[in-house]
């Protein structure tokens, strides 16, 4: 049975699927198109600016993003097997994630990146991005490698978040 949109949920930390490296997409078939459509739907429903397949429990190297998920004229971009081929300069910004509930923190990343991948039809797609889009791309590609933004903060801050989360989970 194909997973329908209704069954798709966003996995949250500390689910192990978020700590697992996703494998490269080898075939672009109907199943993959369904996954992409479902991911776009989930991203807009959240709403979020980006989503990686790990976050819906699928270990395939696929990300979707849209800088303006709330606006009319939404324009989602799909990247299959994305790779950061260049990253330069630094930018520090507050990040959050649909998979890390009730938390945000400052993360340092490259302020300019060049990313290569494939679009949903298998054509090469190279993206040069800066600032917010560069941050989004690094954040989503991190997900495919089993890395969350909280892996980029100090171990003390991460420990405090884990404690807070344990408390929250106990209360629900
Ligand atoms: Ni995220």
mmCIF file with all atom_site columns, C-alpha atoms and ligand atoms in Angstrom:
data_model
loop_
_atom_site.group_PDB
_atom_site.id
_atom_site.type_symbol
_atom_site.label_atom_id
_atom_site.label_alt_id
_atom_site.label_comp_id
_atom_site.label_asym_id
_atom_site.label_entity_id
_atom_site.label_seq_id
_atom_site.pdbx_PDB_ins_code
_atom_site.Cartn_x
_atom_site.Cartn_y
_atom_site.Cartn_z
_atom_site.occupancy
_atom_site.B_iso_or_equiv
_atom_site.pdbx_formal_charge
_atom_site.auth_seq_id
_atom_site.auth_comp_id
_atom_site.auth_asym_id
_atom_site.auth_atom_id
_atom_site.pdbx_PDB_model_num
ATOM   1   C  CA  . UNK A 1 1   ? 0.000  0.000  0.000   1.00 0.00 ? 1   UNK A CA  1
ATOM   2   C  CA  . UNK A 1 2   ? 1.289  3.439  -0.884  1.00 0.00 ? 2   UNK A CA  1
ATOM   3   C  CA  . UNK A 1 3   ? 1.462  5.863  1.993   1.00 0.00 ? 3   UNK A CA  1
ATOM   4   C  CA  . UNK A 1 4   ? -1.285 8.414  1.507   1.00 0.00 ? 4   UNK A CA  1
ATOM   5   C  CA  . UNK A 1 5   ? -1.052 12.030 2.563   1.00 0.00 ? 5   UNK A CA  1
ATOM   6   C  CA  . UNK A 1 6   ? -3.243 11.347 5.559   1.00 0.00 ? 6   UNK A CA  1
ATOM   7   C  CA  . UNK A 1 7   ? -0.904 8.723  6.984   1.00 0.00 ? 7   UNK A CA  1
ATOM   8   C  CA  . UNK A 1 8   ? 2.149  10.898 6.610   1.00 0.00 ? 8   UNK A CA  1
ATOM   9   C  CA  . UNK A 1 9   ? 3.385  12.398 9.824   1.00 0.00 ? 9   UNK A CA  1
ATOM   10  C  CA  . UNK A 1 10  ? 6.367  14.463 10.806  1.00 0.00 ? 10  UNK A CA  1
ATOM   11  C  CA  . UNK A 1 11  ? 8.807  12.459 12.890  1.00 0.00 ? 11  UNK A CA  1
ATOM   12  C  CA  . UNK A 1 12  ? 10.250 14.342 15.810  1.00 0.00 ? 12  UNK A CA  1
ATOM   13  C  CA  . UNK A 1 13  ? 13.412 14.174 17.871  1.00 0.00 ? 13  UNK A CA  1
ATOM   14  C  CA  . UNK A 1 14  ? 14.529 11.772 19.351  1.00 0.00 ? 14  UNK A CA  1
ATOM   15  C  CA  . UNK A 1 15  ? 13.113 9.391  16.731  1.00 0.00 ? 15  UNK A CA  1
ATOM   16  C  CA  . UNK A 1 16  ? 16.054 7.358  15.330  1.00 0.00 ? 16  UNK A CA  1
ATOM   17  C  CA  . UNK A 1 17  ? 14.989 7.979  11.712  1.00 0.00 ? 17  UNK A CA  1
ATOM   18  C  CA  . UNK A 1 18  ? 16.226 11.560 12.171  1.00 0.00 ? 18  UNK A CA  1
ATOM   19  C  CA  . UNK A 1 19  ? 19.660 10.319 13.211  1.00 0.00 ? 19  UNK A CA  1
ATOM   20  C  CA  . UNK A 1 20  ? 20.015 7.966  10.248  1.00 0.00 ? 20  UNK A CA  1
ATOM   21  C  CA  . UNK A 1 21  ? 21.736 8.764  6.984   1.00 0.00 ? 21  UNK A CA  1
ATOM   22  C  CA  . UNK A 1 22  ? 19.395 8.611  3.996   1.00 0.00 ? 22  UNK A CA  1
ATOM   23  C  CA  . UNK A 1 23  ? 20.453 6.654  0.908   1.00 0.00 ? 23  UNK A CA  1
ATOM   24  C  CA  . UNK A 1 24  ? 20.780 8.045  -2.603  1.00 0.00 ? 24  UNK A CA  1
ATOM   25  C  CA  . UNK A 1 25  ? 17.790 7.887  -4.931  1.00 0.00 ? 25  UNK A CA  1
ATOM   26  C  CA  . UNK A 1 26  ? 18.563 5.492  -7.758  1.00 0.00 ? 26  UNK A CA  1
ATOM   27  C  CA  . UNK A 1 27  ? 15.264 5.418  -9.642  1.00 0.00 ? 27  UNK A CA  1
ATOM   28  C  CA  . UNK A 1 28  ? 12.891 8.274  -10.246 1.00 0.00 ? 28  UNK A CA  1
ATOM   29  C  CA  . UNK A 1 29  ? 9.587  6.446  -10.442 1.00 0.00 ? 29  UNK A CA  1
ATOM   30  C  CA  . UNK A 1 30  ? 5.949  6.952  -9.568  1.00 0.00 ? 30  UNK A CA  1
ATOM   31  C  CA  . UNK A 1 31  ? 6.542  6.031  -5.957  1.00 0.00 ? 31  UNK A CA  1
ATOM   32  C  CA  . UNK A 1 32  ? 9.125  8.789  -5.683  1.00 0.00 ? 32  UNK A CA  1
ATOM   33  C  CA  . UNK A 1 33  ? 6.736  11.298 -7.292  1.00 0.00 ? 33  UNK A CA  1
ATOM   34  C  CA  . UNK A 1 34  ? 4.120  10.354 -4.698  1.00 0.00 ? 34  UNK A CA  1
ATOM   35  C  CA  . UNK A 1 35  ? 6.671  10.848 -1.924  1.00 0.00 ? 35  UNK A CA  1
ATOM   36  C  CA  . UNK A 1 36  ? 7.585  14.288 -3.316  1.00 0.00 ? 36  UNK A CA  1
ATOM   37  C  CA  . UNK A 1 37  ? 3.921  15.344 -3.573  1.00 0.00 ? 37  UNK A CA  1
ATOM   38  C  CA  . UNK A 1 38  ? 3.290  14.170 -0.032  1.00 0.00 ? 38  UNK A CA  1
ATOM   39  C  CA  . UNK A 1 39  ? 6.359  16.001 1.273   1.00 0.00 ? 39  UNK A CA  1
ATOM   40  C  CA  . UNK A 1 40  ? 5.278  19.251 -0.396  1.00 0.00 ? 40  UNK A CA  1
ATOM   41  C  CA  . UNK A 1 41  ? 1.829  18.835 1.114   1.00 0.00 ? 41  UNK A CA  1
ATOM   42  C  CA  . UNK A 1 42  ? 3.252  18.203 4.584   1.00 0.00 ? 42  UNK A CA  1
ATOM   43  C  CA  . UNK A 1 43  ? 5.622  21.184 4.272   1.00 0.00 ? 43  UNK A CA  1
ATOM   44  C  CA  . UNK A 1 44  ? 2.797  23.573 3.385   1.00 0.00 ? 44  UNK A CA  1
ATOM   45  C  CA  . UNK A 1 45  ? 0.456  22.141 6.012   1.00 0.00 ? 45  UNK A CA  1
ATOM   46  C  CA  . UNK A 1 46  ? 3.000  22.704 8.769   1.00 0.00 ? 46  UNK A CA  1
ATOM   47  C  CA  . UNK A 1 47  ? 3.893  25.327 7.374   1.00 0.00 ? 47  UNK A CA  1
ATOM   48  C  CA  . UNK A 1 48  ? 7.648  25.125 6.996   1.00 0.00 ? 48  UNK A CA  1
ATOM   49  C  CA  . UNK A 1 49  ? 10.214 26.497 4.560   1.00 0.00 ? 49  UNK A CA  1
ATOM   50  C  CA  . UNK A 1 50  ? 11.758 23.099 3.950   1.00 0.00 ? 50  UNK A CA  1
ATOM   51  C  CA  . UNK A 1 51  ? 11.434 19.397 4.574   1.00 0.00 ? 51  UNK A CA  1
ATOM   52  C  CA  . UNK A 1 52  ? 13.711 16.392 4.191   1.00 0.00 ? 52  UNK A CA  1
ATOM   53  C  CA  . UNK A 1 53  ? 12.473 12.849 3.537   1.00 0.00 ? 53  UNK A CA  1
ATOM   54  C  CA  . UNK A 1 54  ? 13.844 11.628 6.889   1.00 0.00 ? 54  UNK A CA  1
ATOM   55  C  CA  . UNK A 1 55  ? 11.282 13.869 8.561   1.00 0.00 ? 55  UNK A CA  1
ATOM   56  C  CA  . UNK A 1 56  ? 8.438  11.835 7.089   1.00 0.00 ? 56  UNK A CA  1
ATOM   57  C  CA  . UNK A 1 57  ? 10.209 8.593  7.910   1.00 0.00 ? 57  UNK A CA  1
ATOM   58  C  CA  . UNK A 1 58  ? 11.646 7.856  4.467   1.00 0.00 ? 58  UNK A CA  1
ATOM   59  C  CA  . UNK A 1 59  ? 15.401 7.330  4.158   1.00 0.00 ? 59  UNK A CA  1
ATOM   60  C  CA  . UNK A 1 60  ? 15.859 8.684  0.636   1.00 0.00 ? 60  UNK A CA  1
ATOM   61  C  CA  . UNK A 1 61  ? 17.910 11.721 -0.307  1.00 0.00 ? 61  UNK A CA  1
ATOM   62  C  CA  . UNK A 1 62  ? 15.091 14.094 -1.203  1.00 0.00 ? 62  UNK A CA  1
ATOM   63  C  CA  . UNK A 1 63  ? 14.415 17.606 0.055   1.00 0.00 ? 63  UNK A CA  1
ATOM   64  C  CA  . UNK A 1 64  ? 11.714 20.131 -0.773  1.00 0.00 ? 64  UNK A CA  1
ATOM   65  C  CA  . UNK A 1 65  ? 11.734 23.818 0.068   1.00 0.00 ? 65  UNK A CA  1
ATOM   66  C  CA  . UNK A 1 66  ? 9.935  27.068 -0.578  1.00 0.00 ? 66  UNK A CA  1
ATOM   67  C  CA  . UNK A 1 67  ? 10.982 30.340 0.950   1.00 0.00 ? 67  UNK A CA  1
ATOM   68  C  CA  . UNK A 1 68  ? 7.403  31.603 0.920   1.00 0.00 ? 68  UNK A CA  1
ATOM   69  C  CA  . UNK A 1 69  ? 5.254  28.665 2.087   1.00 0.00 ? 69  UNK A CA  1
ATOM   70  C  CA  . UNK A 1 70  ? 2.470  30.883 3.387   1.00 0.00 ? 70  UNK A CA  1
ATOM   71  C  CA  . UNK A 1 71  ? 2.017  33.054 0.329   1.00 0.00 ? 71  UNK A CA  1
ATOM   72  C  CA  . UNK A 1 72  ? -0.020 32.782 -2.802  1.00 0.00 ? 72  UNK A CA  1
ATOM   73  C  CA  . UNK A 1 73  ? 1.947  31.621 -5.803  1.00 0.00 ? 73  UNK A CA  1
ATOM   74  C  CA  . UNK A 1 74  ? 3.824  29.008 -3.843  1.00 0.00 ? 74  UNK A CA  1
ATOM   75  C  CA  . UNK A 1 75  ? 6.730  27.636 -5.794  1.00 0.00 ? 75  UNK A CA  1
ATOM   76  C  CA  . UNK A 1 76  ? 8.220  24.501 -4.268  1.00 0.00 ? 76  UNK A CA  1
ATOM   77  C  CA  . UNK A 1 77  ? 11.674 23.353 -5.322  1.00 0.00 ? 77  UNK A CA  1
ATOM   78  C  CA  . UNK A 1 78  ? 12.546 19.672 -5.185  1.00 0.00 ? 78  UNK A CA  1
ATOM   79  C  CA  . UNK A 1 79  ? 16.136 18.462 -4.966  1.00 0.00 ? 79  UNK A CA  1
ATOM   80  C  CA  . UNK A 1 80  ? 17.074 14.812 -5.285  1.00 0.00 ? 80  UNK A CA  1
ATOM   81  C  CA  . UNK A 1 81  ? 20.520 13.639 -4.118  1.00 0.00 ? 81  UNK A CA  1
ATOM   82  C  CA  . UNK A 1 82  ? 21.578 17.207 -3.262  1.00 0.00 ? 82  UNK A CA  1
ATOM   83  C  CA  . UNK A 1 83  ? 25.235 17.894 -2.570  1.00 0.00 ? 83  UNK A CA  1
ATOM   84  C  CA  . UNK A 1 84  ? 26.884 21.010 -1.267  1.00 0.00 ? 84  UNK A CA  1
ATOM   85  C  CA  . UNK A 1 85  ? 29.797 21.594 -3.602  1.00 0.00 ? 85  UNK A CA  1
ATOM   86  C  CA  . UNK A 1 86  ? 30.816 24.975 -2.236  1.00 0.00 ? 86  UNK A CA  1
ATOM   87  C  CA  . UNK A 1 87  ? 30.251 26.789 1.031   1.00 0.00 ? 87  UNK A CA  1
ATOM   88  C  CA  . UNK A 1 88  ? 31.812 30.085 1.977   1.00 0.00 ? 88  UNK A CA  1
ATOM   89  C  CA  . UNK A 1 89  ? 31.644 32.856 4.555   1.00 0.00 ? 89  UNK A CA  1
ATOM   90  C  CA  . UNK A 1 90  ? 29.707 32.591 7.761   1.00 0.00 ? 90  UNK A CA  1
ATOM   91  C  CA  . UNK A 1 91  ? 26.292 33.567 8.964   1.00 0.00 ? 91  UNK A CA  1
ATOM   92  C  CA  . UNK A 1 92  ? 24.734 33.092 12.370  1.00 0.00 ? 92  UNK A CA  1
ATOM   93  C  CA  . UNK A 1 93  ? 20.972 32.830 12.612  1.00 0.00 ? 93  UNK A CA  1
ATOM   94  C  CA  . UNK A 1 94  ? 18.183 31.493 14.762  1.00 0.00 ? 94  UNK A CA  1
ATOM   95  C  CA  . UNK A 1 95  ? 17.020 28.091 13.510  1.00 0.00 ? 95  UNK A CA  1
ATOM   96  C  CA  . UNK A 1 96  ? 14.094 25.886 14.314  1.00 0.00 ? 96  UNK A CA  1
ATOM   97  C  CA  . UNK A 1 97  ? 12.867 22.636 12.838  1.00 0.00 ? 97  UNK A CA  1
ATOM   98  C  CA  . UNK A 1 98  ? 9.512  20.916 12.439  1.00 0.00 ? 98  UNK A CA  1
ATOM   99  C  CA  . UNK A 1 99  ? 11.161 17.827 13.938  1.00 0.00 ? 99  UNK A CA  1
ATOM   100 C  CA  . UNK A 1 100 ? 12.512 19.583 17.026  1.00 0.00 ? 100 UNK A CA  1
ATOM   101 C  CA  . UNK A 1 101 ? 9.517  20.702 19.010  1.00 0.00 ? 101 UNK A CA  1
ATOM   102 C  CA  . UNK A 1 102 ? 9.461  23.924 21.009  1.00 0.00 ? 102 UNK A CA  1
ATOM   103 C  CA  . UNK A 1 103 ? 13.056 24.946 20.506  1.00 0.00 ? 103 UNK A CA  1
ATOM   104 C  CA  . UNK A 1 104 ? 15.181 27.328 18.498  1.00 0.00 ? 104 UNK A CA  1
ATOM   105 C  CA  . UNK A 1 105 ? 18.825 28.282 18.718  1.00 0.00 ? 105 UNK A CA  1
ATOM   106 C  CA  . UNK A 1 106 ? 21.513 30.198 16.920  1.00 0.00 ? 106 UNK A CA  1
ATOM   107 C  CA  . UNK A 1 107 ? 23.550 28.177 14.469  1.00 0.00 ? 107 UNK A CA  1
ATOM   108 C  CA  . UNK A 1 108 ? 26.581 29.223 12.418  1.00 0.00 ? 108 UNK A CA  1
ATOM   109 C  CA  . UNK A 1 109 ? 26.601 28.122 8.789   1.00 0.00 ? 109 UNK A CA  1
ATOM   110 C  CA  . UNK A 1 110 ? 28.029 29.147 5.441   1.00 0.00 ? 110 UNK A CA  1
ATOM   111 C  CA  . UNK A 1 111 ? 26.339 32.264 4.144   1.00 0.00 ? 111 UNK A CA  1
ATOM   112 C  CA  . UNK A 1 112 ? 26.810 31.241 0.510   1.00 0.00 ? 112 UNK A CA  1
ATOM   113 C  CA  . UNK A 1 113 ? 26.500 27.767 -0.943  1.00 0.00 ? 113 UNK A CA  1
ATOM   114 C  CA  . UNK A 1 114 ? 26.421 26.045 -4.255  1.00 0.00 ? 114 UNK A CA  1
ATOM   115 C  CA  . UNK A 1 115 ? 24.301 22.904 -4.333  1.00 0.00 ? 115 UNK A CA  1
ATOM   116 C  CA  . UNK A 1 116 ? 24.044 20.325 -7.085  1.00 0.00 ? 116 UNK A CA  1
ATOM   117 C  CA  . UNK A 1 117 ? 21.303 17.779 -7.438  1.00 0.00 ? 117 UNK A CA  1
ATOM   118 C  CA  . UNK A 1 118 ? 18.477 16.605 -9.644  1.00 0.00 ? 118 UNK A CA  1
ATOM   119 C  CA  . UNK A 1 119 ? 14.990 17.981 -10.052 1.00 0.00 ? 119 UNK A CA  1
ATOM   120 C  CA  . UNK A 1 120 ? 11.969 15.676 -9.784  1.00 0.00 ? 120 UNK A CA  1
ATOM   121 C  CA  . UNK A 1 121 ? 12.300 14.725 -13.449 1.00 0.00 ? 121 UNK A CA  1
ATOM   122 C  CA  . UNK A 1 122 ? 15.936 13.742 -13.107 1.00 0.00 ? 122 UNK A CA  1
ATOM   123 C  CA  . UNK A 1 123 ? 17.406 16.846 -14.749 1.00 0.00 ? 123 UNK A CA  1
ATOM   124 C  CA  . UNK A 1 124 ? 20.487 18.431 -13.204 1.00 0.00 ? 124 UNK A CA  1
ATOM   125 C  CA  . UNK A 1 125 ? 19.649 21.325 -10.963 1.00 0.00 ? 125 UNK A CA  1
ATOM   126 C  CA  . UNK A 1 126 ? 22.366 23.594 -9.624  1.00 0.00 ? 126 UNK A CA  1
ATOM   127 C  CA  . UNK A 1 127 ? 21.436 26.211 -7.086  1.00 0.00 ? 127 UNK A CA  1
ATOM   128 C  CA  . UNK A 1 128 ? 23.540 29.096 -5.870  1.00 0.00 ? 128 UNK A CA  1
ATOM   129 C  CA  . UNK A 1 129 ? 22.098 30.504 -2.696  1.00 0.00 ? 129 UNK A CA  1
ATOM   130 C  CA  . UNK A 1 130 ? 22.897 32.987 0.002   1.00 0.00 ? 130 UNK A CA  1
ATOM   131 C  CA  . UNK A 1 131 ? 21.606 33.951 3.417   1.00 0.00 ? 131 UNK A CA  1
ATOM   132 C  CA  . UNK A 1 132 ? 18.210 32.429 4.283   1.00 0.00 ? 132 UNK A CA  1
ATOM   133 C  CA  . UNK A 1 133 ? 18.061 30.082 1.329   1.00 0.00 ? 133 UNK A CA  1
ATOM   134 C  CA  . UNK A 1 134 ? 21.657 28.975 1.941   1.00 0.00 ? 134 UNK A CA  1
ATOM   135 C  CA  . UNK A 1 135 ? 20.778 28.255 5.576   1.00 0.00 ? 135 UNK A CA  1
ATOM   136 C  CA  . UNK A 1 136 ? 17.653 26.333 4.557   1.00 0.00 ? 136 UNK A CA  1
ATOM   137 C  CA  . UNK A 1 137 ? 19.593 24.180 2.080   1.00 0.00 ? 137 UNK A CA  1
ATOM   138 C  CA  . UNK A 1 138 ? 22.286 23.326 4.628   1.00 0.00 ? 138 UNK A CA  1
ATOM   139 C  CA  . UNK A 1 139 ? 19.665 22.553 7.276   1.00 0.00 ? 139 UNK A CA  1
ATOM   140 C  CA  . UNK A 1 140 ? 17.707 20.221 4.965   1.00 0.00 ? 140 UNK A CA  1
ATOM   141 C  CA  . UNK A 1 141 ? 20.772 18.478 3.535   1.00 0.00 ? 141 UNK A CA  1
ATOM   142 C  CA  . UNK A 1 142 ? 21.975 17.958 7.117   1.00 0.00 ? 142 UNK A CA  1
ATOM   143 C  CA  . UNK A 1 143 ? 18.750 16.020 7.758   1.00 0.00 ? 143 UNK A CA  1
ATOM   144 C  CA  . UNK A 1 144 ? 19.700 13.585 4.989   1.00 0.00 ? 144 UNK A CA  1
ATOM   145 C  CA  . UNK A 1 145 ? 22.926 12.886 6.855   1.00 0.00 ? 145 UNK A CA  1
ATOM   146 C  CA  . UNK A 1 146 ? 21.119 12.327 10.135  1.00 0.00 ? 146 UNK A CA  1
ATOM   147 C  CA  . UNK A 1 147 ? 22.123 15.697 11.540  1.00 0.00 ? 147 UNK A CA  1
ATOM   148 C  CA  . UNK A 1 148 ? 19.781 18.126 13.283  1.00 0.00 ? 148 UNK A CA  1
ATOM   149 C  CA  . UNK A 1 149 ? 20.419 21.813 13.987  1.00 0.00 ? 149 UNK A CA  1
ATOM   150 C  CA  . UNK A 1 150 ? 20.726 20.928 17.663  1.00 0.00 ? 150 UNK A CA  1
ATOM   151 C  CA  . UNK A 1 151 ? 23.834 18.936 16.751  1.00 0.00 ? 151 UNK A CA  1
ATOM   152 C  CA  . UNK A 1 152 ? 25.451 22.275 15.891  1.00 0.00 ? 152 UNK A CA  1
ATOM   153 C  CA  . UNK A 1 153 ? 24.868 23.932 19.270  1.00 0.00 ? 153 UNK A CA  1
ATOM   154 C  CA  . UNK A 1 154 ? 26.889 23.542 22.458  1.00 0.00 ? 154 UNK A CA  1
ATOM   155 C  CA  . UNK A 1 155 ? 26.539 20.284 24.360  1.00 0.00 ? 155 UNK A CA  1
ATOM   156 C  CA  . UNK A 1 156 ? 25.306 22.264 27.368  1.00 0.00 ? 156 UNK A CA  1
ATOM   157 C  CA  . UNK A 1 157 ? 22.453 23.862 25.402  1.00 0.00 ? 157 UNK A CA  1
ATOM   158 C  CA  . UNK A 1 158 ? 21.604 20.498 23.871  1.00 0.00 ? 158 UNK A CA  1
ATOM   159 C  CA  . UNK A 1 159 ? 21.514 18.861 27.300  1.00 0.00 ? 159 UNK A CA  1
ATOM   160 C  CA  . UNK A 1 160 ? 19.159 21.578 28.552  1.00 0.00 ? 160 UNK A CA  1
ATOM   161 C  CA  . UNK A 1 161 ? 16.849 20.983 25.603  1.00 0.00 ? 161 UNK A CA  1
ATOM   162 C  CA  . UNK A 1 162 ? 16.849 17.220 26.197  1.00 0.00 ? 162 UNK A CA  1
ATOM   163 C  CA  . UNK A 1 163 ? 15.915 17.812 29.810  1.00 0.00 ? 163 UNK A CA  1
ATOM   164 C  CA  . UNK A 1 164 ? 13.106 20.179 28.820  1.00 0.00 ? 164 UNK A CA  1
ATOM   165 C  CA  . UNK A 1 165 ? 11.863 17.690 26.228  1.00 0.00 ? 165 UNK A CA  1
ATOM   166 C  CA  . UNK A 1 166 ? 11.845 14.791 28.690  1.00 0.00 ? 166 UNK A CA  1
ATOM   167 C  CA  . UNK A 1 167 ? 9.766  16.908 31.025  1.00 0.00 ? 167 UNK A CA  1
ATOM   168 C  CA  . UNK A 1 168 ? 7.355  17.890 28.245  1.00 0.00 ? 168 UNK A CA  1
ATOM   169 C  CA  . UNK A 1 169 ? 6.951  14.281 27.124  1.00 0.00 ? 169 UNK A CA  1
ATOM   170 C  CA  . UNK A 1 170 ? 6.248  13.175 30.671  1.00 0.00 ? 170 UNK A CA  1
ATOM   171 C  CA  . UNK A 1 171 ? 3.519  15.775 31.029  1.00 0.00 ? 171 UNK A CA  1
ATOM   172 C  CA  . UNK A 1 172 ? 1.624  14.758 27.887  1.00 0.00 ? 172 UNK A CA  1
HETATM 173 NI NI1 . LIG B 2 .   ? 14.558 20.600 10.029  1.00 0.00 ? 1   LIG B NI1 1
#
